[in-house]
Amino acid sequence: MNDATYDVVVVGSGAAGLTAAVTASLRGAEKVIVFEKGDLTGGTTAWSGGQVWIPNNPHMPEVGIEDSREKALTYIMSLSRDMLDESLVESYVDAGPAMVSFLEKHTPVQFYAVEGMPDYHPEFPGGSVEGGRTIECPLYPFQELGEWEHKVTPSPYFANPNITMSETPLGKAIPEVPSKEELRRRSAENERGCGQALIGRLLRACLDQNIEIRTGCGVKELIVEEDQVRGVEVETSQGLQKISATKGVVLASGGFDWDEDLRRSFLRGPMTHPVSMETTTGDGLRMSMKAGAMLSNMREAWWIPVAVVSTEENPMGRVLINGQRTLPHSIMVNRHGKRFTNEAANYNAFGAAFHVEDVSRFEYQNLPCWLIFDGTYAEQYGFRVASGVEGKGVADWVTRAQSPEELAERLGIDGENLRSSIERWNTHCENSHDPDFGRGDSAFDRWWGDPHRKGQRDATLGPLTKAPYYAVEIKSGCLGTKGGPKVDKYARVLNIEGEAIRGLYAAGNVMGSPFGMTYGGPGGTLGPAMVFGYLAANHAVSRND
């Protein structure tokens, strides 16, 4: 194929890549192209809830919530553990509101603030208990995408694409469930919510700017000449093509979640069940390393507990375990039949619990582990395996027994310990306090759990007293890895000497995350993805070197 030249080349079509592409075009780049390795656009963003965490965003006053740059910086840095680069955090906090306003002014991308959803550590200095820092898109009619209407990857985790995150138990304490008539109308008009709405709007914005988007094209190499990235080599159905980039290349191809060798080399502990796109195999990481990039935050991921299910229940054969573990009448226990953490803590925090080592036995202390619940839980909530679906009943594959001891025997764990753990938990519930792990102490814990007990401790505290008793094994998973090339405040990739590699930028999970091991709040993955995509495009278009 003939070589071609563009101003800006973007690798990846998730939120980071599409934000970079449309920003570059609106800032004056005449020719912009997006290469997507998969056959459909959207990346893992299209599979997500689509929420975006932007402190001090312009929609917070609309719901009566005050925020400031100072509060946001104080909160994020309070989570640092000396792992965060404050210059990147400042760049994120400063550029976030500007990114939102820019997209809303010039594109179909529109947001509203989610009221009531706390930060993930709301009691930390500068944290928000009342929410507002999380924003999401309204429903978007995919018919407006024209021939691209069916070229966005569907989500395996949000089975119904016609709902917003705020209409699910994961997105609002008391979901605003639409009527059957309303759902039929949305389906007929192909109105989609969650990550589908965000990608649909960004995709429409790119199409409006005549940005070329090519799917089924994996970028294999960076073209580096005289210490500057000049373009990329792309594998297409018609062979290898060299593409020149006069202003820059933006890597936004996701992490290395699905590459076992890279996981083994870099991650701090086991991560066996990623829930991201299978195309996230570290392509951007390898390319940046070949170009001499310094690496950052390589041991970290956006951790999440996962359960293995049949592909009939979920096309990926796995589901996210979020709301299920926060409900009353449930606990989690390890291989010794003992509780080991606050079950209602945010999903990213579970990475630390999964990676605790028993140095005497030379094993991970809390893997394997199980979610244990009782008959009351089953009757009131069912066991939901699809995010946003309030199912009743418990699937046949879930292990069950008439007593804790019998359940332990089926699991191969200590029956006396399991019974003792349940009895101790039940006492905590009677006293409305968990002195072992503080479950229910945080406003975040009380936001989860039973939606009809919002803000109360018994939203998540409830005894296990009624047979049968159930168990679901929980695996260590991730939404994506968060280590990659080190970047500066403009999203420029830095080399091992700390100097910017001219013409190379990174955004999203391919870059070393500015958040280190922490997670600010709901939408904490997409927030930095979009902001650093925006920053990358702004700098690339303005380059004069």
mmCIF file of N, CA and C in Angstrom, residues 399-441:
data_model
loop_
_atom_site.group_PDB
_atom_site.id
_atom_site.type_symbol
_atom_site.label_atom_id
_atom_site.label_comp_id
_atom_site.label_asym_id
_atom_site.label_seq_id
_atom_site.Cartn_x
_atom_site.Cartn_y
_atom_site.Cartn_z
ATOM 1 N N THR A 399 -22.171 -22.830 44.841
ATOM 2 C CA THR A 399 -22.065 -23.847 45.892
ATOM 3 C C THR A 399 -22.963 -23.486 47.063
ATOM 4 N N ARG A 400 -23.644 -24.510 47.640
ATOM 5 C CA ARG A 400 -24.570 -24.243 48.734
ATOM 6 C C ARG A 400 -24.600 -25.423 49.698
ATOM 7 N N ALA A 401 -25.035 -25.144 50.929
ATOM 8 C CA ALA A 401 -25.134 -26.194 51.951
ATOM 9 C C ALA A 401 -26.083 -25.716 53.038
ATOM 10 N N GLN A 402 -26.475 -26.647 53.910
ATOM 11 C CA GLN A 402 -27.445 -26.331 54.947
ATOM 12 C C GLN A 402 -26.808 -25.791 56.225
ATOM 13 N N SER A 403 -25.486 -25.801 56.312
ATOM 14 C CA SER A 403 -24.809 -25.276 57.489
ATOM 15 C C SER A 403 -23.449 -24.730 57.080
ATOM 16 N N PRO A 404 -22.861 -23.837 57.870
ATOM 17 C CA PRO A 404 -21.523 -23.339 57.559
ATOM 18 C C PRO A 404 -20.490 -24.456 57.487
ATOM 19 N N GLU A 405 -20.598 -25.437 58.395
ATOM 20 C CA GLU A 405 -19.639 -26.536 58.400
ATOM 21 C C GLU A 405 -19.733 -27.367 57.116
ATOM 22 N N GLU A 406 -20.949 -27.626 56.670
ATOM 23 C CA GLU A 406 -21.123 -28.388 55.438
ATOM 24 C C GLU A 406 -20.613 -27.589 54.238
ATOM 25 N N LEU A 407 -20.863 -26.289 54.236
ATOM 26 C CA LEU A 407 -20.374 -25.447 53.151
ATOM 27 C C LEU A 407 -18.850 -25.455 53.121
ATOM 28 N N ALA A 408 -18.233 -25.354 54.293
ATOM 29 C CA ALA A 408 -16.773 -25.364 54.372
ATOM 30 C C ALA A 408 -16.206 -26.668 53.840
ATOM 31 N N GLU A 409 -16.859 -27.762 54.169
ATOM 32 C CA GLU A 409 -16.388 -29.063 53.679
ATOM 33 C C GLU A 409 -16.415 -29.106 52.153
ATOM 34 N N ARG A 410 -17.457 -28.546 51.556
ATOM 35 C CA ARG A 410 -17.551 -28.540 50.087
ATOM 36 C C ARG A 410 -16.492 -27.630 49.454
ATOM 37 N N LEU A 411 -16.104 -26.603 50.207
ATOM 38 C CA LEU A 411 -15.099 -25.681 49.681
ATOM 39 C C LEU A 411 -13.678 -26.158 49.978
ATOM 40 N N GLY A 412 -13.537 -27.092 50.918
ATOM 41 C CA GLY A 412 -12.211 -27.546 51.302
ATOM 42 C C GLY A 412 -11.509 -26.592 52.242
ATOM 43 N N ILE A 413 -12.285 -25.889 53.085
ATOM 44 C CA ILE A 413 -11.693 -24.952 54.046
ATOM 45 C C ILE A 413 -12.089 -25.363 55.463
ATOM 46 N N ASP A 414 -11.518 -24.710 56.463
ATOM 47 C CA ASP A 414 -11.734 -25.047 57.863
ATOM 48 C C ASP A 414 -13.157 -24.694 58.298
ATOM 49 N N GLY A 415 -13.951 -25.709 58.658
ATOM 50 C CA GLY A 415 -15.349 -25.503 59.020
ATOM 51 C C GLY A 415 -15.530 -24.756 60.314
ATOM 52 N N GLU A 416 -14.668 -25.043 61.307
ATOM 53 C CA GLU A 416 -14.780 -24.349 62.583
ATOM 54 C C GLU A 416 -14.465 -22.865 62.425
ATOM 55 N N ASN A 417 -13.456 -22.569 61.612
ATOM 56 C CA ASN A 417 -13.117 -21.165 61.376
ATOM 57 C C ASN A 417 -14.242 -20.430 60.665
ATOM 58 N N LEU A 418 -14.870 -21.081 59.688
ATOM 59 C CA LEU A 418 -15.953 -20.432 58.959
ATOM 60 C C LEU A 418 -17.125 -20.163 59.894
ATOM 61 N N ARG A 419 -17.479 -21.163 60.707
ATOM 62 C CA ARG A 419 -18.579 -20.955 61.652
ATOM 63 C C ARG A 419 -18.243 -19.820 62.618
ATOM 64 N N SER A 420 -17.012 -19.814 63.136
ATOM 65 C CA SER A 420 -16.595 -18.768 64.057
ATOM 66 C C SER A 420 -16.615 -17.387 63.394
ATOM 67 N N SER A 421 -16.186 -17.325 62.135
ATOM 68 C CA SER A 421 -16.185 -16.044 61.413
ATOM 69 C C SER A 421 -17.600 -15.511 61.243
ATOM 70 N N ILE A 422 -18.529 -16.395 60.931
ATOM 71 C CA ILE A 422 -19.923 -15.988 60.761
ATOM 72 C C ILE A 422 -20.514 -15.527 62.096
ATOM 73 N N GLU A 423 -20.223 -16.272 63.168
ATOM 74 C CA GLU A 423 -20.754 -15.896 64.482
ATOM 75 C C GLU A 423 -20.204 -14.539 64.924
ATOM 76 N N ARG A 424 -18.913 -14.317 64.676
ATOM 77 C CA ARG A 424 -18.310 -13.034 65.055
ATOM 78 C C ARG A 424 -18.927 -11.900 64.243
ATOM 79 N N TRP A 425 -19.134 -12.139 62.961
ATOM 80 C CA TRP A 425 -19.774 -11.132 62.104
ATOM 81 C C TRP A 425 -21.187 -10.836 62.593
ATOM 82 N N ASN A 426 -21.919 -11.854 62.956
ATOM 83 C CA ASN A 426 -23.283 -11.655 63.411
ATOM 84 C C ASN A 426 -23.323 -10.782 64.673
ATOM 85 N N THR A 427 -22.336 -10.979 65.553
ATOM 86 C CA THR A 427 -22.249 -10.129 66.745
ATOM 87 C C THR A 427 -21.978 -8.677 66.360
ATOM 88 N N HIS A 428 -21.093 -8.482 65.394
ATOM 89 C CA HIS A 428 -20.818 -7.117 64.913
ATOM 90 C C HIS A 428 -22.104 -6.473 64.399
ATOM 91 N N CYS A 429 -22.898 -7.243 63.679
ATOM 92 C CA CYS A 429 -24.140 -6.695 63.117
ATOM 93 C C CYS A 429 -25.123 -6.322 64.225
ATOM 94 N N GLU A 430 -25.169 -7.127 65.280
ATOM 95 C CA GLU A 430 -26.037 -6.805 66.411
ATOM 96 C C GLU A 430 -25.627 -5.475 67.044
ATOM 97 N N ASN A 431 -24.326 -5.218 67.051
ATOM 98 C CA ASN A 431 -23.799 -3.992 67.659
ATOM 99 C C ASN A 431 -23.684 -2.848 66.657
ATOM 100 N N SER A 432 -24.068 -3.087 65.407
ATOM 101 C CA SER A 432 -24.005 -2.080 64.340
ATOM 102 C C SER A 432 -22.616 -1.491 64.183
ATOM 103 N N HIS A 433 -21.602 -2.333 64.341
ATOM 104 C CA HIS A 433 -20.219 -1.860 64.194
ATOM 105 C C HIS A 433 -19.309 -3.046 63.888
ATOM 106 N N ASP A 434 -18.419 -2.860 62.925
ATOM 107 C CA ASP A 434 -17.448 -3.888 62.548
ATOM 108 C C ASP A 434 -16.063 -3.449 63.033
ATOM 109 N N PRO A 435 -15.664 -3.841 64.251
ATOM 110 C CA PRO A 435 -14.371 -3.409 64.769
ATOM 111 C C PRO A 435 -13.188 -4.050 64.068
ATOM 112 N N ASP A 436 -13.422 -5.133 63.326
ATOM 113 C CA ASP A 436 -12.321 -5.832 62.667
ATOM 114 C C ASP A 436 -11.826 -5.096 61.432
ATOM 115 N N PHE A 437 -12.762 -4.664 60.569
ATOM 116 C CA PHE A 437 -12.357 -4.049 59.305
ATOM 117 C C PHE A 437 -13.119 -2.762 58.971
ATOM 118 N N GLY A 438 -13.974 -2.309 59.861
ATOM 119 C CA GLY A 438 -14.622 -1.014 59.675
ATOM 120 C C GLY A 438 -15.668 -0.974 58.577
ATOM 121 N N ARG A 439 -16.232 -2.109 58.227
ATOM 122 C CA ARG A 439 -17.270 -2.102 57.200
ATOM 123 C C ARG A 439 -18.478 -1.298 57.688
ATOM 124 N N GLY A 440 -18.902 -0.353 56.879
ATOM 125 C CA GLY A 440 -20.020 0.504 57.227
ATOM 126 C C GLY A 440 -19.618 1.818 57.850
ATOM 127 N N ASP A 441 -18.331 1.988 58.182
ATOM 128 C CA ASP A 441 -17.885 3.243 58.792
ATOM 129 C C ASP A 441 -17.860 4.384 57.781
#
